[in-house]
XYZ file of C-alpha atoms in Angstrom:
665
model
C 0.000 0.000 0.000
C 1.333 3.427 -1.000
C 2.203 5.906 1.740
C 0.044 9.025 1.890
C 1.865 12.424 1.838
C 1.631 12.930 5.626
C 2.936 9.429 6.399
C 5.811 9.963 3.971
C 6.692 13.343 5.520
C 6.687 11.831 9.041
C 9.012 9.013 7.941
C 11.548 11.270 6.216
C 11.619 14.213 8.652
C 14.879 14.332 10.636
C 15.152 18.075 11.228
C 14.580 17.831 14.985
C 11.870 16.753 17.418
C 8.684 15.508 15.734
C 5.189 14.839 17.049
C 3.036 12.654 14.798
C -0.631 13.091 15.729
C -1.943 9.726 14.589
C -5.713 9.302 14.557
C -7.303 5.884 15.097
C -6.562 3.500 12.213
C -4.222 5.957 10.474
C -1.288 3.536 10.107
C 0.964 4.725 12.937
C 2.765 1.379 13.407
C 3.589 1.450 9.706
C 5.047 4.946 10.064
C 7.220 3.920 13.042
C 8.534 0.737 11.384
C 9.180 2.446 8.021
C 10.960 5.290 9.830
C 13.251 2.815 11.620
C 14.063 1.259 8.226
C 14.741 4.753 6.803
C 17.024 5.682 9.738
C 19.094 2.524 9.216
C 19.225 2.268 5.415
C 19.180 5.943 4.332
C 20.065 8.201 7.283
C 23.155 6.299 8.441
C 22.045 5.460 11.988
C 23.524 2.169 13.279
C 20.683 -0.064 14.625
C 22.173 -0.136 18.151
C 21.728 3.649 18.433
C 17.959 3.513 17.785
C 15.276 2.690 20.356
C 11.540 2.315 19.693
C 9.548 2.394 22.924
C 6.017 0.992 23.212
C 3.591 0.381 26.079
C 2.946 -3.338 25.751
C 5.013 -6.408 24.967
C 2.451 -7.253 22.286
C 3.011 -3.926 20.482
C 6.799 -4.345 20.748
C 6.597 -7.875 19.342
C 4.423 -6.773 16.407
C 6.826 -3.920 15.655
C 9.863 -6.225 15.780
C 8.192 -8.647 13.364
C 7.317 -5.874 10.917
C 10.858 -4.434 10.984
C 12.221 -7.960 10.528
C 10.128 -8.355 7.359
C 11.313 -4.974 6.060
C 15.036 -5.331 6.729
C 15.968 -8.834 7.822
C 17.815 -9.825 10.998
C 21.332 -8.832 9.903
C 20.409 -5.178 9.322
C 18.563 -4.820 12.633
C 21.140 -6.404 14.970
C 21.359 -4.306 18.148
C 18.105 -2.399 17.526
C 16.075 -1.782 20.693
C 12.313 -2.315 20.413
C 10.834 -2.658 23.887
C 8.481 -1.283 26.523
C 9.323 1.621 28.847
C 9.677 -0.900 31.671
C 12.105 -3.111 29.719
C 14.274 -0.117 28.818
C 14.176 1.038 32.448
C 15.249 -2.426 33.587
C 18.156 -2.387 31.143
C 19.382 0.998 32.407
C 18.894 0.039 36.044
C 20.684 -3.285 35.670
C 23.707 -1.517 34.162
C 23.658 1.362 36.648
C 22.500 -0.683 39.663
C 25.443 0.338 41.848
C 24.703 4.065 41.510
C 21.106 3.340 42.597
C 22.189 1.342 45.663
C 21.243 -2.024 44.155
C 23.128 -5.093 43.031
C 22.752 -6.241 39.412
C 20.570 -9.241 40.305
C 17.786 -7.223 41.944
C 14.283 -8.752 42.051
C 11.240 -7.295 40.323
C 8.056 -7.563 42.362
C 4.630 -7.738 40.753
C 1.498 -6.096 42.173
C 0.669 -9.175 44.304
C 4.116 -9.264 45.947
C 4.179 -5.525 46.625
C 0.592 -5.790 47.928
C 1.718 -8.404 50.449
C 4.481 -6.119 51.748
C 2.018 -3.218 52.081
C -0.516 -5.513 53.816
C 2.149 -6.573 56.357
C 3.146 -2.961 56.997
C -0.517 -1.968 57.419
C -1.098 -4.897 59.784
C -4.024 -6.595 58.038
C -6.540 -3.806 57.412
C -8.314 -5.463 54.492
C -7.860 -5.693 50.734
C -9.534 -2.376 49.930
C -7.128 -0.429 52.191
C -4.120 -2.220 50.659
C -5.349 -1.522 47.118
C -5.955 2.191 47.847
C -2.517 2.595 49.441
C -0.852 0.753 46.558
C -2.586 3.002 43.993
C -1.616 6.167 45.871
C 2.048 5.127 46.209
C 2.109 4.184 42.509
C 0.782 7.626 41.503
C 3.362 9.354 43.738
C 6.151 7.341 42.117
C 4.813 8.181 38.646
C 4.949 11.859 39.635
C 8.547 11.355 40.864
C 7.611 12.253 44.437
C 9.809 10.808 47.188
C 8.169 9.716 50.482
C 9.363 13.021 52.028
C 7.886 15.087 49.184
C 4.641 13.056 49.351
C 4.395 13.785 53.092
C 4.971 17.508 52.523
C 2.281 17.557 49.801
C -0.272 15.478 51.762
C -3.694 17.146 52.048
C -5.295 14.966 54.714
C -4.582 12.451 57.462
C -4.964 9.405 55.175
C -2.401 10.836 52.727
C -0.019 11.610 55.619
C -0.318 8.041 56.911
C 0.114 6.648 53.385
C 3.235 8.791 52.853
C 4.711 7.296 56.059
C 3.756 3.837 54.752
C 5.461 4.720 51.439
C 8.719 5.444 53.338
C 8.569 2.064 55.149
C 7.645 0.280 51.921
C 10.658 1.754 50.076
C 12.953 0.803 52.958
C 11.626 -2.781 52.806
C 12.133 -2.954 49.036
C 15.736 -1.782 49.379
C 16.473 -4.329 52.103
C 14.963 -7.055 49.877
C 17.056 -5.689 46.975
C 13.789 -5.531 45.067
C 11.996 -2.970 42.894
C 8.347 -2.703 41.873
C 7.143 -1.900 38.345
C 6.995 1.855 38.988
C 10.620 1.850 40.206
C 11.745 0.437 36.852
C 11.058 3.872 35.375
C 11.391 6.122 38.433
C 14.885 4.957 39.427
C 16.449 5.253 35.924
C 14.831 8.707 35.507
C 16.320 9.848 38.835
C 19.728 8.371 37.939
C 19.814 10.176 34.584
C 18.646 13.417 36.184
C 21.177 13.379 39.031
C 24.261 11.862 37.332
C 25.420 13.773 34.256
C 28.000 11.078 33.365
C 25.299 8.364 33.275
C 22.979 10.673 31.340
C 25.590 11.459 28.661
C 26.522 7.797 28.343
C 22.908 6.795 27.545
C 22.300 9.812 25.284
C 25.320 8.771 23.208
C 24.187 5.157 23.193
C 20.602 5.879 22.063
C 20.859 8.657 19.500
C 17.331 8.370 18.070
C 14.162 7.590 20.008
C 10.719 6.670 18.666
C 7.977 6.748 21.310
C 4.624 5.120 20.588
C 1.344 6.119 22.346
C 2.936 9.273 23.750
C -0.419 10.404 25.198
C -0.223 7.455 27.631
C 3.058 8.530 29.246
C 3.055 9.547 32.903
C 5.302 12.233 34.418
C 8.068 9.725 35.071
C 8.082 8.237 31.565
C 8.007 11.699 30.010
C 11.038 12.769 32.077
C 12.930 9.594 31.108
C 12.202 10.342 27.454
C 13.401 13.964 27.836
C 16.598 12.935 29.656
C 17.446 10.348 26.994
C 16.839 12.682 24.039
C 18.649 15.701 25.525
C 18.463 19.260 24.257
C 18.748 18.256 20.579
C 15.597 16.163 20.819
C 16.296 13.621 18.113
C 13.000 11.787 18.474
C 9.653 10.988 16.902
C 6.754 10.854 19.363
C 3.527 9.325 18.075
C 0.258 9.934 19.894
C -3.395 10.913 19.799
C -4.932 13.149 22.454
C -8.375 11.734 21.555
C -7.284 8.241 22.681
C -5.853 9.151 26.094
C -7.766 6.773 28.401
C -5.327 5.912 31.198
C -5.405 8.915 33.557
C -6.487 6.553 36.366
C -3.061 4.912 36.253
C -1.073 8.135 36.009
C -1.014 8.825 32.249
C -1.003 12.555 31.525
C -2.267 13.859 28.201
C -0.709 17.223 29.123
C 2.637 15.702 28.124
C 1.642 16.331 24.491
C 1.237 20.017 25.349
C 4.506 19.960 27.334
C 6.333 18.726 24.240
C 5.522 22.022 22.516
C 6.762 23.956 25.556
C 9.925 21.914 26.118
C 10.812 21.755 22.418
C 9.836 25.084 20.780
C 11.234 23.740 17.467
C 8.804 20.766 17.595
C 7.290 19.884 14.215
C 3.727 18.485 14.201
C 2.384 16.225 11.432
C -1.236 15.021 11.540
C -2.328 11.625 10.210
C -6.066 11.974 9.587
C -6.707 9.438 6.823
C -8.238 6.327 8.382
C -7.625 2.912 6.785
C -10.061 0.994 8.995
C -13.638 2.247 9.160
C -16.547 3.306 6.979
C -17.167 7.043 6.553
C -20.323 6.861 8.685
C -18.516 5.270 11.657
C -15.880 8.014 11.468
C -18.542 10.737 11.225
C -20.126 9.438 14.447
C -16.703 9.230 16.169
C -15.743 12.771 15.087
C -19.076 14.205 16.254
C -18.859 12.571 19.711
C -15.222 13.571 20.385
C -15.932 17.143 19.220
C -17.666 17.659 22.603
C -14.251 17.448 24.320
C -11.847 20.398 24.582
C -9.069 19.784 22.029
C -5.294 19.941 22.370
C -5.038 19.616 18.594
C -7.776 19.868 15.988
C -8.067 16.679 13.946
C -10.796 15.123 11.766
C -10.631 11.503 10.658
C -11.707 10.692 7.103
C -11.751 7.579 4.956
C -11.852 6.591 1.284
C -14.113 3.659 2.154
C -17.800 4.067 1.297
C -20.438 5.672 3.515
C -21.308 2.314 5.116
C -24.286 1.158 7.141
C -26.136 3.166 9.777
C -25.052 2.730 13.391
C -27.799 0.810 15.215
C -28.713 2.111 18.675
C -30.763 -0.644 20.324
C -32.952 -0.245 23.411
C -33.149 -3.617 25.221
C -35.575 -4.607 27.995
C -32.876 -5.783 30.470
C -29.382 -7.301 30.490
C -30.595 -10.825 29.564
C -32.486 -9.379 26.605
C -29.428 -7.295 25.665
C -27.262 -10.445 25.565
C -29.879 -12.334 23.520
C -30.148 -9.462 21.011
C -26.371 -9.189 20.536
C -25.778 -12.947 20.310
C -28.832 -13.345 18.015
C -27.349 -10.762 15.650
C -23.966 -12.525 15.646
C -25.637 -15.888 14.895
C -27.719 -14.287 12.106
C -24.754 -12.517 10.445
C -22.714 -15.726 10.606
C -25.625 -17.708 9.115
C -26.175 -15.417 6.126
C -22.430 -14.800 5.632
C -21.459 -18.485 5.662
C -17.740 -19.228 5.367
C -17.000 -15.623 4.384
C -17.837 -14.511 7.956
C -15.798 -15.756 10.925
C -16.754 -15.586 14.602
C -13.489 -13.689 15.169
C -14.950 -10.860 13.034
C -17.188 -9.925 15.999
C -16.302 -8.080 19.212
C -18.472 -7.358 22.259
C -16.974 -4.398 24.153
C -18.044 -3.260 27.634
C -17.038 -0.717 30.282
C -16.522 -3.200 33.143
C -15.586 -6.893 33.420
C -18.716 -7.655 35.483
C -20.829 -7.157 32.327
C -19.286 -10.191 30.592
C -21.062 -13.031 32.440
C -24.528 -12.658 30.883
C -23.011 -12.511 27.347
C -20.916 -15.610 28.077
C -24.086 -17.501 29.065
C -25.918 -16.410 25.893
C -22.957 -17.391 23.668
C -22.613 -20.769 25.375
C -26.321 -21.535 24.987
C -25.957 -20.907 21.215
C -22.714 -22.979 21.056
C -20.815 -19.940 19.774
C -17.085 -19.964 20.642
C -15.756 -16.865 22.414
C -12.541 -15.608 23.940
C -12.321 -13.302 26.952
C -9.580 -10.707 26.889
C -7.987 -9.450 30.066
C -8.408 -12.815 31.813
C -5.794 -14.172 34.181
C -2.301 -13.907 32.764
C -0.254 -17.089 32.485
C 2.336 -15.544 34.808
C -0.338 -14.754 37.420
C -1.246 -18.416 37.914
C -0.322 -19.728 41.376
C 1.728 -22.675 40.065
C 3.789 -20.405 37.777
C 4.424 -17.959 40.630
C 5.550 -20.886 42.821
C 8.215 -21.898 40.304
C 9.265 -18.289 39.665
C 9.757 -17.794 43.438
C 12.553 -20.400 43.308
C 14.142 -18.704 40.294
C 13.924 -15.260 41.904
C 15.569 -16.611 45.030
C 18.394 -18.248 43.062
C 19.041 -14.915 41.308
C 18.733 -12.765 44.439
C 19.138 -14.258 47.907
C 17.808 -11.030 49.487
C 14.361 -11.518 47.933
C 12.408 -12.256 51.130
C 8.928 -12.643 49.538
C 10.403 -15.286 47.198
C 12.118 -17.023 50.163
C 8.828 -17.271 52.083
C 6.958 -18.701 49.097
C 9.664 -21.196 48.090
C 10.295 -22.375 51.680
C 6.629 -23.303 52.133
C 5.758 -24.646 48.648
C 5.763 -27.632 48.552
C 5.501 -28.075 52.335
C 8.769 -29.408 53.694
C 8.430 -29.055 57.465
C 9.376 -25.357 57.678
C 6.525 -23.996 59.769
C 5.381 -20.546 60.855
C 7.264 -20.693 64.174
C 10.562 -21.314 62.327
C 9.872 -18.505 59.869
C 8.920 -16.107 62.677
C 12.290 -16.775 64.424
C 14.144 -16.257 61.148
C 12.224 -13.011 60.614
C 13.143 -11.736 64.074
C 16.820 -12.563 63.544
C 16.822 -10.982 60.055
C 15.230 -7.783 61.411
C 17.656 -7.507 64.349
C 20.721 -8.116 62.177
C 19.515 -6.232 59.050
C 19.979 -9.237 56.806
C 17.799 -11.291 54.484
C 15.906 -14.438 55.498
C 18.237 -16.505 53.305
C 21.289 -15.078 55.121
C 19.574 -15.692 58.481
C 18.899 -19.316 57.484
C 22.653 -19.776 56.925
C 23.638 -18.241 60.290
C 24.548 -20.655 63.090
C 23.348 -18.068 65.647
C 19.903 -17.959 64.044
C 19.755 -21.744 63.643
C 20.660 -22.262 67.314
C 17.351 -20.562 68.269
C 15.405 -23.173 66.272
C 14.724 -26.682 67.595
C 16.601 -29.592 65.997
C 13.493 -31.141 64.346
C 12.486 -28.017 62.316
C 16.163 -27.033 61.795
C 16.901 -30.012 59.534
C 14.381 -29.250 56.737
C 15.514 -25.602 56.799
C 19.174 -26.591 56.348
C 18.221 -29.006 53.567
C 16.324 -26.179 51.837
C 19.342 -23.843 52.093
C 21.673 -26.586 50.750
C 19.294 -27.179 47.820
C 19.338 -23.460 46.927
C 23.129 -23.196 47.172
C 23.542 -26.245 44.958
C 21.131 -24.920 42.320
C 22.630 -21.440 42.337
C 25.910 -22.987 41.111
C 24.112 -25.194 38.582
C 22.073 -22.252 37.280
C 25.214 -20.237 36.471
C 26.617 -22.759 34.004
C 23.904 -25.307 33.123
C 21.327 -25.060 30.346
C 18.348 -23.130 31.699
C 15.624 -25.628 30.715
C 17.518 -28.666 32.018
C 18.409 -27.042 35.346
C 14.780 -26.069 35.910
C 13.518 -29.592 35.136
C 16.027 -31.045 37.642
C 14.915 -28.542 40.277
C 11.226 -29.407 39.759
C 12.109 -33.085 40.182
C 14.167 -32.490 43.338
C 11.416 -30.518 45.093
C 8.740 -33.030 43.996
C 6.573 -30.306 42.513
C 4.506 -32.552 40.211
C 3.581 -34.786 43.140
C 2.722 -31.727 45.230
C 0.258 -30.498 42.557
C -1.361 -33.880 42.012
C -1.884 -34.422 45.768
C -3.035 -30.903 46.670
C -5.443 -30.278 43.770
C -8.833 -31.845 43.154
C -9.826 -33.709 39.971
C -7.854 -32.860 36.852
C -6.784 -29.499 38.209
C -3.362 -30.820 39.286
C -2.648 -32.235 35.815
C -3.619 -28.924 34.166
C -1.360 -26.986 36.537
C 1.552 -29.368 35.947
C 1.045 -28.931 32.188
C 1.310 -25.152 32.678
C 4.562 -25.619 34.599
C 5.917 -27.841 31.800
C 4.940 -25.156 29.257
C 6.932 -22.641 31.303
C 9.965 -24.967 31.548
C 9.899 -25.678 27.799
C 9.646 -21.969 27.022
C 12.549 -21.143 29.385
C 14.610 -23.836 27.659
C 13.907 -22.321 24.219
C 14.478 -18.749 25.397
C 17.752 -19.653 27.132
C 19.024 -21.335 23.981
C 17.916 -18.535 21.640
C 19.295 -15.681 23.801
C 22.353 -17.556 25.114
C 21.300 -16.823 28.714
C 21.474 -18.918 31.853
C 18.623 -19.360 34.321
C 19.756 -16.472 36.561
C 19.948 -14.038 33.635
C 16.498 -15.085 32.378
C 14.843 -14.513 35.764
C 14.724 -10.698 35.574
C 13.455 -10.837 32.002
C 10.618 -13.160 33.034
C 9.313 -10.593 35.512
C 8.509 -8.292 32.574
C 6.965 -10.830 30.248
C 3.308 -11.434 29.559
C 1.826 -14.634 28.221
C 1.743 -13.141 24.723
C 5.510 -12.924 24.621
C 6.052 -16.185 26.439
C 3.886 -18.504 24.396
C 2.407 -18.228 20.943
C -1.296 -17.473 21.190
C -2.972 -19.274 18.335
C -5.534 -17.434 16.268
C -8.860 -18.884 17.355
C -12.091 -18.375 15.432
C -14.075 -17.002 18.367
C -16.078 -13.908 19.275
C -13.804 -11.489 21.157
C -15.127 -10.158 24.475
C -13.157 -7.319 25.986
C -13.254 -4.210 28.142
C -13.007 -0.965 26.188
C -9.615 -0.239 27.773
C -8.211 -3.599 26.609
C -9.596 -3.115 23.064
C -7.364 -0.136 22.269
C -5.203 -0.761 19.208
C -7.436 -3.575 17.929
C -10.033 -3.638 15.134
C -12.982 -5.821 14.114
C -15.397 -5.861 11.143
C -18.430 -5.933 13.492
C -18.498 -4.280 16.930
C -21.145 -4.248 19.679
C -20.745 -1.512 22.320
C -22.947 -2.754 25.163
C -24.300 -1.233 28.380
C -24.250 2.352 27.080
C -26.220 3.853 29.960
C -25.678 6.701 32.401
C -23.899 5.355 35.486
C -22.395 2.433 33.594
C -20.898 4.240 30.598
C -20.120 6.997 31.399
C -19.205 5.417 34.734
C -20.862 6.991 37.790
C -17.486 7.560 39.530
C -16.115 9.400 36.492
C -19.181 11.647 36.346
C -18.860 12.401 40.079
C -15.120 13.111 39.842
C -15.470 15.316 36.743
C -13.678 12.880 34.411
C -16.337 12.852 31.715
C -13.802 13.852 29.005
C -11.865 10.628 29.572
C -15.083 8.568 29.381
C -15.902 10.275 26.089
C -12.432 9.401 24.762
C -13.163 5.807 25.786
C -16.381 5.924 23.735
C -14.358 7.311 20.803
C -11.901 4.397 21.151
C -14.847 1.950 21.176
C -16.500 3.449 18.072
C -13.238 3.494 16.097
C -12.595 -0.240 16.677
C -15.372 -0.959 14.117
C -14.598 -1.450 10.437
C -17.976 -2.227 8.809
C -20.837 -2.282 11.327
C -21.375 -0.845 14.788
C -24.263 -1.490 17.172
C -24.687 0.387 20.447
C -26.973 -1.184 23.072
C -28.541 0.062 26.315
C -31.101 -1.387 28.739
C -34.401 0.168 29.749
C -34.024 -1.495 33.158
C -31.081 -3.222 34.796
C -30.681 -5.082 38.082
C -28.169 -3.612 40.520
C -27.654 -5.218 43.949
C -30.958 -7.098 43.537
C -32.945 -3.912 42.768
C -34.364 -2.869 39.404
C -33.003 0.438 38.143
C -34.191 2.436 35.139
C -31.090 4.112 33.679
C -31.088 6.849 31.065
C -29.363 6.014 27.756
C -25.737 7.222 27.715
C -25.303 10.938 26.974
C -22.822 9.879 24.259
C -25.743 8.472 22.215
C -27.332 11.954 22.174
C -24.041 13.326 20.841
C -24.159 11.069 17.757
C -25.432 12.673 14.516
C -29.128 11.728 14.094
C -28.777 11.144 10.337
C -26.144 8.416 10.900
C -27.938 6.323 13.524
C -30.995 4.037 13.544
C -32.981 3.862 16.793
C -34.360 0.348 17.355
C -36.571 -1.084 20.095
C -37.830 2.255 21.412
C -41.545 2.954 21.821
C -43.017 3.987 18.493
C -39.683 3.313 16.708
C -38.420 0.494 14.520
C -38.427 -3.052 15.964
C -35.082 -4.637 16.928
C -35.573 -7.440 14.405
C -37.162 -6.270 11.134
C -39.810 -8.430 9.420
C -37.336 -9.251 6.625
C -34.597 -10.270 9.080
C -37.161 -12.313 11.027
C -38.065 -14.252 7.858
C -34.343 -14.778 7.085
C -33.701 -16.111 10.596
C -36.688 -18.460 10.394
C -35.717 -19.846 6.975
C -32.132 -20.272 8.203
C -33.310 -22.276 11.215
C -35.583 -24.396 9.006
C -32.656 -25.103 6.652
C -30.466 -26.167 9.594
C -33.187 -28.489 10.925
C -33.673 -30.002 7.467
C -29.904 -30.572 7.158
C -29.846 -32.336 10.556
C -32.681 -34.697 9.521
C -30.807 -35.868 6.417
């Protein structure tokens, strides 16, 4: 496909900092990948001096594949295509000493950091832990230290949380561990405070390409600025209309800051859409026009006008699910082999809306896939195995020590662990160090002491093996020595143990392949694993199934036929967002939802909906009123058109009759 003039200009512009305002479906990934190819083949940049930064492993993987097809592996050797967190980890690993860490630091996920916060809070419930975790995360994203957070605190809860933040950071340092926010905060602080480190990385990465720039938080924006320096040799790609992550610290103002911080910034707009019909884009443009704009932009398309957008009033949530699933079944029936189930997406504001659609799809025997389900690396059995690997890589990782020491059970009880904890606290050492101390061991009875010493000996043995042995083989030996398969089969009911063991074997096989491909041992792979999602770890086969997803998780994806469900006041826009004055972000979320659709779009709402056992009668979403009347069809409302037209009803009936006749043959 030929580049349009704006895409071509964005690819070839190297006169300084560049902001590419890329509307939905305007080919931004193509621009980034073609620009990387141009930098390497025409502009004389060596691949190792270029970094493309994305927000998800999936986006990074897709970009790497596309560049690979364009240039081949030889011409891209040394090129960095990764997430902000991966780049942060790389900087931090190399500069660990300056940050007060050793190279083999541990990376804690939200569950591990939640446990530390819960311990520090002294068991005040999940909600309190979650709120504190969110607050600390936002402070870190704003580059506020515990002291600065305390000084800025507005109320007693914030003051207490700032004190908790200080204790939490102290605990992380003693564990030689970082959380996900630290992977960006610490490198940003290092680059800001150490000019020698800053210059080293600016020379190493001479050209930066930053995807989804509107999703950067204060910390990520600073890291980007420190890496690019005063010259600003970068291309930032973003769209202020698709900024939907303010709740996790993203700041759309960073797009405005770019203009302030780089007065010579060039702006190129990509407004031609290669995804949707003209009518879908007209509806999207009209809705988003109600938001204040950072940059004026109007999407347009060379595709035809397309079908009207159906706005369907349903009686209740069961009826809503039946209507949506009935339409999918009908379109599949009349489309035959030309239409796949994977052409359809059901998008909703909150995960709790999925259940009723799942039931309706199952009753029709229609395959579906839920997005945003539990990640492979969040499964308990995978976390068990990773605890051992984390501990081999970093003996100071106390959360990993506690998990590995007690899974499978080996006679190390709570009393033993409590004594180790006391000793570790008094002597400012890790639990693993305490378990090797004769003074600590002398306080533990001889019966529980033996399994503890055996555990320590096992870890010491495997630490040596892990340094030189093949990663996959070493892991398989470890699993055998701890009797993990037996543990799963005995502790799980039914086939659950077998399924979990299969997951563990998948992990071991993947580690073996990864170790071989990257030439890394088990210790070196451990930090990488902390940043990997299932998508990077295992190939997700393309399944012909209806996609069900939250609107947030649908960003960047596209489908021929989209159903936006539950479009009611209180649900979408969400009541909390209305109350907190975040209606602009909800409207951007609606814009994201509309622009996922290529050919048809249906928007549904319920006349009544059950909440906490009570019937409620919500108003249709205000975003429906903002859609141009000439582009929508109102169905199911009093005095309006019926949801299923007479013609469609006849088609459905004849289709069912044909299926029954085929079954009788």
